[in-house]
XYZ file of C-alpha atoms in Angstrom:
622
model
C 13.001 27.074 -26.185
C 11.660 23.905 -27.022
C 9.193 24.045 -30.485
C 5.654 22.113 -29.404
C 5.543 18.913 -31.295
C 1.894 18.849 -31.776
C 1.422 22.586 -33.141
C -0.925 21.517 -36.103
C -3.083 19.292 -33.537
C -4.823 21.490 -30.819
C -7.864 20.238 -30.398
C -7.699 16.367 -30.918
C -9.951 13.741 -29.544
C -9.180 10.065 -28.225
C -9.778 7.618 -30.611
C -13.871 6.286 -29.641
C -13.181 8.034 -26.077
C -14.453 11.567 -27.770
C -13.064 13.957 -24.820
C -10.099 16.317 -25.747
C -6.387 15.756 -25.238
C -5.846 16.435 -21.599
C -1.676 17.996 -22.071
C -1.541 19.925 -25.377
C 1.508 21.962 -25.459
C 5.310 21.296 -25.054
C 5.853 17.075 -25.232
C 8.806 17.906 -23.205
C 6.345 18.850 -20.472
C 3.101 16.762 -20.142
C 2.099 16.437 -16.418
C 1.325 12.985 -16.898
C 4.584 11.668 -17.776
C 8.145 10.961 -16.259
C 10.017 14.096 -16.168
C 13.406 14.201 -19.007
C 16.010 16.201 -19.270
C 15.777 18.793 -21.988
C 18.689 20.020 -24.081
C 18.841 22.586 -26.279
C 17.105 21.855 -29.465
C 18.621 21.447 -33.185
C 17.710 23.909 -35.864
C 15.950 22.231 -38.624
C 12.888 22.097 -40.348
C 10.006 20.174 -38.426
C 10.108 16.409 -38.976
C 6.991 14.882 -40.831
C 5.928 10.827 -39.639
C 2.134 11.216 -41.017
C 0.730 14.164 -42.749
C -2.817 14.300 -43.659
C -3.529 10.344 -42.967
C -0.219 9.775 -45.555
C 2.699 7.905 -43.877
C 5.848 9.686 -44.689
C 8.497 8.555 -42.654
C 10.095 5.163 -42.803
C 11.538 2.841 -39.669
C 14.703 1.393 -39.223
C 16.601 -0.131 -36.586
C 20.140 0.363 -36.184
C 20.581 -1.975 -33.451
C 22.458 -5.206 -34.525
C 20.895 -7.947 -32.471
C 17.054 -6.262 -31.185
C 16.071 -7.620 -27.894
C 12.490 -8.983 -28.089
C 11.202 -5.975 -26.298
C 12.761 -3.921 -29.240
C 10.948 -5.676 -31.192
C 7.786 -5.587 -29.450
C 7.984 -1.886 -29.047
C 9.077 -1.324 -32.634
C 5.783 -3.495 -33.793
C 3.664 -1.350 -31.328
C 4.841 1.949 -32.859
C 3.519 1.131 -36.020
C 0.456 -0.461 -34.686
C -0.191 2.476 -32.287
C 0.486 4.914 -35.233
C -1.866 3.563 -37.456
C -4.184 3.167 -34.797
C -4.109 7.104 -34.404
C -3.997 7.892 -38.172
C -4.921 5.644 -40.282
C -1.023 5.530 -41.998
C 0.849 2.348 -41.560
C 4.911 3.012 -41.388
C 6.802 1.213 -43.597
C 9.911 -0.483 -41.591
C 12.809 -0.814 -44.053
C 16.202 -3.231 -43.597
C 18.234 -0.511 -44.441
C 19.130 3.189 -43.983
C 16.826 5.694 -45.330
C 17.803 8.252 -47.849
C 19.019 11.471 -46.637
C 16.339 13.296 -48.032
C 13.915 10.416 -46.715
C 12.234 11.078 -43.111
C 13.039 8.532 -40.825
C 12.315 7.306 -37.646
C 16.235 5.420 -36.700
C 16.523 3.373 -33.779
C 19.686 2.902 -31.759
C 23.278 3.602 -32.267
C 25.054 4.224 -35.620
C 27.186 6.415 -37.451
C 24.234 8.501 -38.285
C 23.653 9.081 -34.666
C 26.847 9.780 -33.493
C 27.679 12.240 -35.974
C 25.295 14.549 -33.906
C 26.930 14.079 -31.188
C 24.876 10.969 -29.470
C 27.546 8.836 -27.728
C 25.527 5.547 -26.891
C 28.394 4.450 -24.580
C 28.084 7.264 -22.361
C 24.523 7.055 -21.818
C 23.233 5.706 -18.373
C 22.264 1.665 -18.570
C 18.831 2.022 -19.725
C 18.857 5.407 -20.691
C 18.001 6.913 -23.859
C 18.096 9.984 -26.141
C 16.009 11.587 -28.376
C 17.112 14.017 -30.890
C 16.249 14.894 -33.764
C 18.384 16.308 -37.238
C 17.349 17.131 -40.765
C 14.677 14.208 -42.378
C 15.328 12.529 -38.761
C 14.244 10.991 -35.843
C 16.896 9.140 -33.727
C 16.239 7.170 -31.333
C 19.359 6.051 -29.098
C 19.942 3.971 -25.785
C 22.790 3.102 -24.025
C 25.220 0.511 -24.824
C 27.136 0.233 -22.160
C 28.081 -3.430 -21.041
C 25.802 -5.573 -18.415
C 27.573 -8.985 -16.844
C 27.105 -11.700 -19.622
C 23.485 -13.796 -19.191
C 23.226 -17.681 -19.804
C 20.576 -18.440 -17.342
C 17.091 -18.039 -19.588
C 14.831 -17.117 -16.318
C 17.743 -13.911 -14.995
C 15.587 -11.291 -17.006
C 17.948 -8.219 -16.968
C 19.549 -6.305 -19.716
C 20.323 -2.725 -21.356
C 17.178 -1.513 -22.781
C 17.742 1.723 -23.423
C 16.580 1.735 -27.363
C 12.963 0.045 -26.016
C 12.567 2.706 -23.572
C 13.166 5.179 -25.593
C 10.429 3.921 -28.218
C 8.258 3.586 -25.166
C 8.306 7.109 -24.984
C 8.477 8.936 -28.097
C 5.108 6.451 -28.569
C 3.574 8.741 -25.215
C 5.063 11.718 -25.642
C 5.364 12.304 -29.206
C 2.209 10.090 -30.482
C 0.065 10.466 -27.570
C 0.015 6.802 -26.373
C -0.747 5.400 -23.255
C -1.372 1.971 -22.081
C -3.478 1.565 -18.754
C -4.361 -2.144 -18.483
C -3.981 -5.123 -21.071
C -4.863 -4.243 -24.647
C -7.128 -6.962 -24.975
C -9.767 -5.391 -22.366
C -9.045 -1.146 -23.568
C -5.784 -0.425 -21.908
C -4.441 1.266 -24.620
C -5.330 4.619 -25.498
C -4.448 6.517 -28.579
C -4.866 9.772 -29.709
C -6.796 10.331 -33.295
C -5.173 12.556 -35.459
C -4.370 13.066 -39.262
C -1.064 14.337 -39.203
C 2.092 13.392 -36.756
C 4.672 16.358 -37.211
C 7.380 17.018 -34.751
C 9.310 19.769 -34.000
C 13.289 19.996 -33.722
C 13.559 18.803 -29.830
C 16.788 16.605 -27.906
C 16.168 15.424 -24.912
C 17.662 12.165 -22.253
C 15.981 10.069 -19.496
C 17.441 7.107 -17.879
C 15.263 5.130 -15.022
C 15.688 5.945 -11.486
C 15.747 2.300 -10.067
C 17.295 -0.599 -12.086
C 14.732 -2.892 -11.197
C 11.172 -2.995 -12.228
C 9.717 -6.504 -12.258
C 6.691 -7.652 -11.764
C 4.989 -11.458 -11.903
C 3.009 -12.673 -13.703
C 2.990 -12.150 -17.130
C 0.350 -13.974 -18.024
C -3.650 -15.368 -16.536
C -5.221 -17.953 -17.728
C -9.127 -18.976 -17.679
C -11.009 -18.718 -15.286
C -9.996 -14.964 -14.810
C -11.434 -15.001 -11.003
C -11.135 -12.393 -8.478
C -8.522 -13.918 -6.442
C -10.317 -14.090 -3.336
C -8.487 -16.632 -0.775
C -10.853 -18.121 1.169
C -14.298 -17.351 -0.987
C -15.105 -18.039 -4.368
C -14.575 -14.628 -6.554
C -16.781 -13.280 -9.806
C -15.579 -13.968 -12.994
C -14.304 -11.035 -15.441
C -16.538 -10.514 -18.247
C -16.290 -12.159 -21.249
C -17.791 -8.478 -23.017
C -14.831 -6.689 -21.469
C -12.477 -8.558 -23.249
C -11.487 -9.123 -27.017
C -13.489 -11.457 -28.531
C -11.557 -14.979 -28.959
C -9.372 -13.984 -25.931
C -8.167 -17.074 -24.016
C -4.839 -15.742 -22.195
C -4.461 -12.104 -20.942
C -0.715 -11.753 -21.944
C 0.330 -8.801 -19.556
C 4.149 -8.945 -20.755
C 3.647 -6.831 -24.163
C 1.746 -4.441 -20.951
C 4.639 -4.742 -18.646
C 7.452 -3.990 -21.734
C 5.288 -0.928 -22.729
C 5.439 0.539 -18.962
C 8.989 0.059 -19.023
C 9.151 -3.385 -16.854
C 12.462 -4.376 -16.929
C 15.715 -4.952 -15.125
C 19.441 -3.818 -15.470
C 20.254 -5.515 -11.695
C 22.161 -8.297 -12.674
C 21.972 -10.324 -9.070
C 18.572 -12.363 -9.625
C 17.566 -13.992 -6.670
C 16.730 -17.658 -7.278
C 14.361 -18.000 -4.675
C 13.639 -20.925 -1.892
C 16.729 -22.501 -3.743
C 17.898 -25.349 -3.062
C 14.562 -27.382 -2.195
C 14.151 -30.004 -3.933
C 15.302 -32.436 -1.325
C 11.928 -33.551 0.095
C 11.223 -35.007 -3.089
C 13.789 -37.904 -2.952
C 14.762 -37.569 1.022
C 16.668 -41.454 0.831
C 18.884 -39.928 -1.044
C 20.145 -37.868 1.692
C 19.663 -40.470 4.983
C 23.517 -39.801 5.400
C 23.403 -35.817 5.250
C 20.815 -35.284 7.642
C 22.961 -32.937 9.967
C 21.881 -30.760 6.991
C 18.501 -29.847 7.124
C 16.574 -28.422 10.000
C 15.831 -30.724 13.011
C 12.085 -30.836 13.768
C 10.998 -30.658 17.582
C 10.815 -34.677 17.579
C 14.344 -34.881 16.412
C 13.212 -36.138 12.656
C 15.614 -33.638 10.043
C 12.794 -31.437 7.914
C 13.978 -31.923 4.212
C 12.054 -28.715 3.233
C 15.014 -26.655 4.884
C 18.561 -27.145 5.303
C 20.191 -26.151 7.987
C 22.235 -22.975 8.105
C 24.321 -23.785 10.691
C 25.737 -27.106 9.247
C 28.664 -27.038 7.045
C 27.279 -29.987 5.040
C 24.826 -27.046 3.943
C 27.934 -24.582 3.234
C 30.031 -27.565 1.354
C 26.543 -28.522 -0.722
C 25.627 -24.741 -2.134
C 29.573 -24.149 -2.767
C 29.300 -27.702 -4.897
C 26.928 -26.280 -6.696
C 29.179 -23.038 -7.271
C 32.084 -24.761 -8.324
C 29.563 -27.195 -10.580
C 28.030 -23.902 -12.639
C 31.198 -21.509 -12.373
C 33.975 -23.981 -12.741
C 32.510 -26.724 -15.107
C 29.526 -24.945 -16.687
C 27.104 -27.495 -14.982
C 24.359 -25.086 -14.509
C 21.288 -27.362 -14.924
C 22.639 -29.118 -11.518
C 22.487 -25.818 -9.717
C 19.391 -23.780 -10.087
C 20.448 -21.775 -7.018
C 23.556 -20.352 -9.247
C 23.290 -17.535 -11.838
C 25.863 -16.449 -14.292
C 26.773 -13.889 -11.591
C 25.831 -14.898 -7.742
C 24.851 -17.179 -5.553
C 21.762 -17.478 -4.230
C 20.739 -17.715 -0.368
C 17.491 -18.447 0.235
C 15.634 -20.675 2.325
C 12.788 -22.271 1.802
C 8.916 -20.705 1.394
C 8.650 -21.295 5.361
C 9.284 -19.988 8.934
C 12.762 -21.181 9.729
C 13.818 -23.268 13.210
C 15.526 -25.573 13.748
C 15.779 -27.355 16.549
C 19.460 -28.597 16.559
C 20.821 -27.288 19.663
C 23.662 -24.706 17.882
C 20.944 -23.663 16.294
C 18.716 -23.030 19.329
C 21.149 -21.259 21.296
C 20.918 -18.505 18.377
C 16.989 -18.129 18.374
C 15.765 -14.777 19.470
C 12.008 -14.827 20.656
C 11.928 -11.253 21.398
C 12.171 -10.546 17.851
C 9.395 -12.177 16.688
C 8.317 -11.805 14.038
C 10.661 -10.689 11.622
C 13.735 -11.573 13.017
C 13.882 -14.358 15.502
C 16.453 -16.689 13.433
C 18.363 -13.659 11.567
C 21.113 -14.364 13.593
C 21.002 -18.061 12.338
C 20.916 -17.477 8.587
C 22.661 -14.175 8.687
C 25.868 -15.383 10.689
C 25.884 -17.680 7.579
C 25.824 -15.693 5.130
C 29.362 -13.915 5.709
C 31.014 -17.625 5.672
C 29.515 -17.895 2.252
C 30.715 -14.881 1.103
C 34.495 -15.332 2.262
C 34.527 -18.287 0.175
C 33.029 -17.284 -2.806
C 34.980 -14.088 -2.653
C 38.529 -16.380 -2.478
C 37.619 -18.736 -5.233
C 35.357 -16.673 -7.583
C 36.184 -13.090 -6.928
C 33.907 -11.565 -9.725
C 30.969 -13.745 -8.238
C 28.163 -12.143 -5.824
C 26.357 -13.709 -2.850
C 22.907 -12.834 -3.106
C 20.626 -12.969 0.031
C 16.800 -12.918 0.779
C 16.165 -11.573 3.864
C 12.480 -13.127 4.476
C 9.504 -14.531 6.830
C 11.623 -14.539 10.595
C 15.626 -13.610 9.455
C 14.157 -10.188 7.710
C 15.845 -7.991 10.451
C 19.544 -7.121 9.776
C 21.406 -7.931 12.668
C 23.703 -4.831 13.670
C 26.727 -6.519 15.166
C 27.125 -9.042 12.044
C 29.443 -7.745 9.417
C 30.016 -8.933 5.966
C 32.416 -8.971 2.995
C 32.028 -6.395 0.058
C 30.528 -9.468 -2.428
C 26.908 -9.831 -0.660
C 23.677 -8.540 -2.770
C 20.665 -8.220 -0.861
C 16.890 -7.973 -1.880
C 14.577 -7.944 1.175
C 11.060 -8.880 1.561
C 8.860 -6.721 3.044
C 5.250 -6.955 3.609
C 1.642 -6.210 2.199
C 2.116 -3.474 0.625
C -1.021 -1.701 1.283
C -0.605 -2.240 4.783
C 2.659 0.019 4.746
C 0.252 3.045 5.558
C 0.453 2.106 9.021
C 3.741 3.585 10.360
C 5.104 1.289 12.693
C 5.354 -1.422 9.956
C 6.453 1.070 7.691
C 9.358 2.124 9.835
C 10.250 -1.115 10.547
C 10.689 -2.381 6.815
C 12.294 0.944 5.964
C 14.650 0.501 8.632
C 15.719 -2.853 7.641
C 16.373 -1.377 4.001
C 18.219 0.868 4.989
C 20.435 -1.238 7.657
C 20.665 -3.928 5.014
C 22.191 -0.976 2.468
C 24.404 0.141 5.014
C 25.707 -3.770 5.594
C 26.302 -4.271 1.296
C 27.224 -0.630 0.829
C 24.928 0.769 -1.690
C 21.419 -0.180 -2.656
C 19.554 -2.808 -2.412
C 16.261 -4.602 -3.873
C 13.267 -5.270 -2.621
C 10.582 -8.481 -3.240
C 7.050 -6.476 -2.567
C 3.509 -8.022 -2.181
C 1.209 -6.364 -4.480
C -1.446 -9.136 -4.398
C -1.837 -9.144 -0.690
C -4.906 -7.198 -0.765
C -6.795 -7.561 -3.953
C -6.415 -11.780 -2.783
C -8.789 -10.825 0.644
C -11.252 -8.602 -0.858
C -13.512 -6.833 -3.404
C -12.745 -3.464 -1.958
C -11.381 -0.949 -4.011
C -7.485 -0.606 -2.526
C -6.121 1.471 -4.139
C -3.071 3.530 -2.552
C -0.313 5.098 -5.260
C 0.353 8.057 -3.390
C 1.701 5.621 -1.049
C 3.733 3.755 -3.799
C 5.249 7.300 -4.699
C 5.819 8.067 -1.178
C 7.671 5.307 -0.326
C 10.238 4.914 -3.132
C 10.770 8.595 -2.642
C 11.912 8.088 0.530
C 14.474 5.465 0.175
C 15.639 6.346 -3.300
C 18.960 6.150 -1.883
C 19.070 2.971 -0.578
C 16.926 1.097 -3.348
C 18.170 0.062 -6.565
C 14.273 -1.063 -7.345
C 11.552 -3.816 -6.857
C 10.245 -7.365 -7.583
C 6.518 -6.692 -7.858
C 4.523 -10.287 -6.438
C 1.401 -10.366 -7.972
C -1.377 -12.399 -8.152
C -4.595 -12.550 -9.443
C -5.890 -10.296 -12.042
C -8.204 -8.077 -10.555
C -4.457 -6.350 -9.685
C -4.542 -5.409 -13.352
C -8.405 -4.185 -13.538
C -10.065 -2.951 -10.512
C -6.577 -2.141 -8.929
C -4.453 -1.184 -12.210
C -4.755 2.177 -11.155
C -1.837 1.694 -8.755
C -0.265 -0.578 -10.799
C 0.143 1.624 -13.850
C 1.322 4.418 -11.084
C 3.871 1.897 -9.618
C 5.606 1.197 -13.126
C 5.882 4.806 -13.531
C 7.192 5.371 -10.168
C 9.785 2.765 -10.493
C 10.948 4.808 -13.880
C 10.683 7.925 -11.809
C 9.080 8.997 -8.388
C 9.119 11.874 -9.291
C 5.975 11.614 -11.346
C 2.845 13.614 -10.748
C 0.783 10.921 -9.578
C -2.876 13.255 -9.534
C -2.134 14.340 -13.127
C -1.539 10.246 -14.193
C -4.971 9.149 -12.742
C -6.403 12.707 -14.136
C -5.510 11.412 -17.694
C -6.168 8.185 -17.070
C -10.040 8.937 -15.959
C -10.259 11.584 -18.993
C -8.793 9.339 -21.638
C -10.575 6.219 -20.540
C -13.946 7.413 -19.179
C -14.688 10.002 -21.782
C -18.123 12.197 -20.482
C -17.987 9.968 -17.256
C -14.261 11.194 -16.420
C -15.366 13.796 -13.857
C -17.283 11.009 -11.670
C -15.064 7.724 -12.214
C -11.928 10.404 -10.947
C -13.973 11.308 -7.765
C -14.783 7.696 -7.182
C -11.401 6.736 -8.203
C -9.973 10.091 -5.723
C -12.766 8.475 -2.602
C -10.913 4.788 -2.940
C -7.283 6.301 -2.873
C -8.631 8.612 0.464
C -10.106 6.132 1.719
C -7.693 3.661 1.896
C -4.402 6.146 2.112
C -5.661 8.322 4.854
C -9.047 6.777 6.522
C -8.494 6.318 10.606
C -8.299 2.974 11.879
C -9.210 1.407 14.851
C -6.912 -1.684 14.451
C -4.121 -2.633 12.613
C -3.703 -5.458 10.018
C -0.842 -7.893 9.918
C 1.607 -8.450 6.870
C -0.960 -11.601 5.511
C -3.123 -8.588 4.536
C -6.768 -10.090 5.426
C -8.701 -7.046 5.810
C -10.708 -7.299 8.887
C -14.679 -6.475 9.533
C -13.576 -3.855 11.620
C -11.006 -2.329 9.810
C -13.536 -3.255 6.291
C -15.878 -0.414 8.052
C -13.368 1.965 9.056
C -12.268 2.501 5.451
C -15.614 1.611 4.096
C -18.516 3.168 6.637
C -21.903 2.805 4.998
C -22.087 6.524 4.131
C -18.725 6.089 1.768
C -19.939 2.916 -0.110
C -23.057 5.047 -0.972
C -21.058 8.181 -2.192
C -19.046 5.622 -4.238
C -22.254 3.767 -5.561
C -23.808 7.040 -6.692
C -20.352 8.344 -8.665
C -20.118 4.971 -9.972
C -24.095 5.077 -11.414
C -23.463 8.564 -12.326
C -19.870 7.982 -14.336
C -22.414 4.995 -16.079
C -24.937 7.279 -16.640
C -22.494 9.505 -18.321
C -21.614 7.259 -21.175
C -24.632 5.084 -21.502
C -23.671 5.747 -25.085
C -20.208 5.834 -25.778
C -19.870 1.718 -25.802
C -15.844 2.033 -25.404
C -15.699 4.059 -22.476
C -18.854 1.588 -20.895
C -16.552 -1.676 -21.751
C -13.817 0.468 -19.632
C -15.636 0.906 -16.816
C -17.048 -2.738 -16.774
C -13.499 -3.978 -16.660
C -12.247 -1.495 -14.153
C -15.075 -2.047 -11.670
C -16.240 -5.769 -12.533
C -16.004 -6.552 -8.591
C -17.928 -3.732 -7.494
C -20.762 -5.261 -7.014
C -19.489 -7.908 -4.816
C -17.970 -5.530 -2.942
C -21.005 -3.744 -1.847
C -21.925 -7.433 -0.637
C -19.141 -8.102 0.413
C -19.623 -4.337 2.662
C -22.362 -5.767 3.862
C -21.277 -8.245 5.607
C -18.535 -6.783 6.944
C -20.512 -4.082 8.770
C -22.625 -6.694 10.040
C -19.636 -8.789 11.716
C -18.227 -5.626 12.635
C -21.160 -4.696 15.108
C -21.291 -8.456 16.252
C -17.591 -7.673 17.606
C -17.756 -4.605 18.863
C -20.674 -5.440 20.572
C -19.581 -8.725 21.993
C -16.417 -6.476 23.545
């Protein structure tokens, strides 16, 4: 049986939130956090990190080169700590004394003389365990492909993930939304002892991405074809110019041991110089007047087979990589560019399927190229990969095209939000699954996350329908590209982001119990409103009946606007909304939190206005 961690701490209250902990009890088994895998515990005396506001234990990292997410996550679990008690950790250069508690981070003898063999952890994966006057810390340290390309963001993180959750499950940390506007929230307490415990955890899908990183002034509402609010300069800390999400995205475990990046639209950079090219124009796609269209090459040409393999033997064979940007350490990247392909040549006509519009009327076209690709990379580089990005109108895998055992793929789907509507659903999940069949194992996925919150002020929000999906094709997905956009996808909608990170570590999450804690830690006495409002927008969006459906652009139509969003809901949202203010009209934290979170609200009951107007203009006028 597994000794509760927090046994001197049962009634605690968030620092300036002032509502109790929500999961007291067994760290092992908090509702609101990934599941682990629990082995049997040590027998020792309880480990003390603070006791009575007094820092006791010491830091050190083992690891001999830190990634910078190491170090960020090491720097956060001092800052968190001493957010939470008052006692700063001193971080030492060298091991602790064995009768001096540490916290030790990653592999060394220390660690493996309990037992801890870092090699045979899972990439990414981590274990916790503790031993007399310790704390250790340990992730996996098994190989990944070498990286010399500065933008292919993947690597073994297993010691930062395990920080990242001895800080939530151990400390009591969570992080909801940037820093700089409230998104962390820490527990106050004087003393931080833990109890002998061992447990493991390694991420379900390798890949966990998500862009940007960063937003920069004016911090708008992305709204695509009207002008958007401005976030509140209160919300934020003062002296705030950039909202750096990347310390956010390396606390909720962002990150990426897929080694086959795609490097996407590349090549295009042809339209930029075209003369240079007047005697390869057989390579590019043929416009209806005949003129070649230097935005897109042609994938039927072998000038465009002969130019992307130059570039292979360029980066792979002479090290050349600046000349290649469609070339990574380990694949090759095909990718056409950010556009509708056809071409007009007439080999390529005779492969253009209309009935298959519109996801697939020229995958014949690219895909019959991609095997020729393949066969040559595989006979000159056999390590090497061909990674493809099935996109726009070659996304459908064509059944009757084989391919070689060196071809990646990561498929782009559609509005995310939209993929409550099950014929689009089972269309993209069929095409993941046929393109997993095709490589042989899993594949990735390029999702829109910032297809919604671009349209509208409405309050999307849909991660029961994040969990739902990545449950379902856990076997065929080795994880996601997240495309943001603007940054109301990391206030008014960070609800579902948060969930997503978490899903991508594990779908088997308890999604209720995350937004339970989230509304209790953040809200503090206006948690029981702000979760019904926040329970109305995930019904309302997840499950409301609609007349019409929406296409992948996600634009949110009048008519679909008031199926979601009838006047009778925006009310019952309005009044939980006033009453979750009216709840802590003086608790100035939890009021900053809830002007962040809902800073387009009021454009969206505008914005609901309107909509139900045009919506009865339409209907009527049918």
């Amino acid at each position: 049986m597994v000794v509760r961690a927090f046994v001197a701490c049962l009634l605690l209250s968030f620092l300036s939130i002032g509502c109790a902990v929500a999961n007291v009890g067994d760290p092992l088994q908090v509702a609101d956090l990934t599941p682990v895998k629990v082995h049997q515990p040590p027998d020792h005396a309880p480990v003390v990190i603070v006791r009575d506001g007094q820092a006791v234990a010491q830091v050190y990292v083992a690891t001999a080169e830190p990634s910078d997410k190491l170090h960020r996550l090491v720097a956060e679990l001092i800052d968190a700590i001493d957010a939470s008690t008052g006692a700063t950790l001193e971080r030492v250069d060298a091991m602790p004394a064995a009768d001096q508690p540490a916290i030790i981070i990653g592999d060394c003898a220390a660690s493996r003389a309990l037992g801890i063999d870092a090699s045979a952890i899972p990439v990414e994966g981590f274990v916790v365990r503790t031993g007399p006057q310790r704390i250790f810390i340990v992730g996996s340290t098994q190989p990944l492909p070498v990286n010399h390309n500065i933008t292919d963001h993947y690597g073994n993180e297993g010691d930062a993930w395990g920080v990242a959750d001895f800080l939530e499950r151990l400390v009591g940390v969570r992080w909801y939304w940037p820093t700089q506007a409230g998104g962390r929230s820490v527990v106050a307490q004087s003393s931080i002892i833990v109890q002998p415990l061992h447990y493991s955890d390694a991420p379900v899908f390798h890949k966990r991405t998500f862009f940007p990183p960063s937003y920069r002034r004016p911090w708008n509402s992305r709204w695509v074809d009207k002008p958007g609010p401005t976030l509140p300069e209160h919300v934020l800390d003062p002296g705030t110019d950039v909202i750096d999400i990347a310390p956010l995205l390396t606390f909720v475990r962002s990150g990426s041991s897929w080694p086959y990046q795609i490097k996407v639209h590349q090549p295009q950079h042809f339209s930029r110089n075209p003369q240079a090219y007047a005697d390869r124009k057989d390579m590019f796609q043929q416009r209806a007047d005949g003129t070649p269209d230097y935005r897109m090459l042609c994938y039927t040409s072998e000038l465009t087979l002969e130019y992307i393999l130059q570039g292979c033997e360029d980066f792979w064979d002479h090290g050349k990589s600046g000349s290649a940007p469609w070339v990574t350490t380990t694949a090759v990247t095909v990718s056409p560019g950010d556009y509708p392909v056809w071409c007009h040549h007439e080999r390529c006509e005779g492969l253009f399927e209309p009935q298959l519009l519109p996801y697939g009327t020229v995958s014949r076209t690219v895909s019959l190229f991609v095997p020729h690709l393949c066969e040559e990379v595989n006979q000159r580089w056999p390590d090497k990969k061909v990674i493809y990005l099935p996109y726009w109108n070659y996304t459908i895998c064509p059944p009757d095209i084989d391919y070689p055992g060196n071809l990646e793929i990561e498929m782009c789907t559609m509005a995310f939000g939209l993929m409550r509507q099950p014929q689009p659903r089972a269309l993209m999940e069929e095409n993941i699954r046929a393109w997993s069949q095709k490589v042989g194992g899993r594949i990735t996925t390029w999702e829109y996350s910032h297809r919604l919150p671009e349209w509208t002020h409405a309050p999307v929000q849909y991660p029961h329908l994040v969990q739902d999906y990545y449950r379902a094709n856990r076997e065929a997905l080795a994880g996601s590209f997240l495309n943001g956009g603007g940054f109301s996808e990391w206030s008014t909608a960070a609800p579902t982001d948060y969930c997503w990170m978490k899903v991508l570590w594990n779908p088997d999450v308890d999604i209720d119990a995350i937004l339970d804690g989230l509304c209790e830690r953040q809200f503090g006495a206006g948690a029981d409103p702000a979760r019904r409002l926040l329970k109305l927008m995930c019904d309302r969006w997840q499950e409301a009946d609609w007349s019409r459906g929406l296409g992948d652009a996600g634009r949110i139509t009048p008519v679909v606007f008031t199926d979601a969003y009838p006047p009778e809901v925006v009310e019952r949202m309005k009044e939980l909304r006033d009453a979750a203010y009216a709840a802590v009209r003086d608790d100035a934290q939890a009021t900053r939190r809830l002007d962040f979170w809902l800073w387009t609200f009021e454009p969206f009951l505008d914005e609901a206005r309107q909509m139900w107007d045009a919506a009865a203009a339409e209907r009527q006028g049918q």
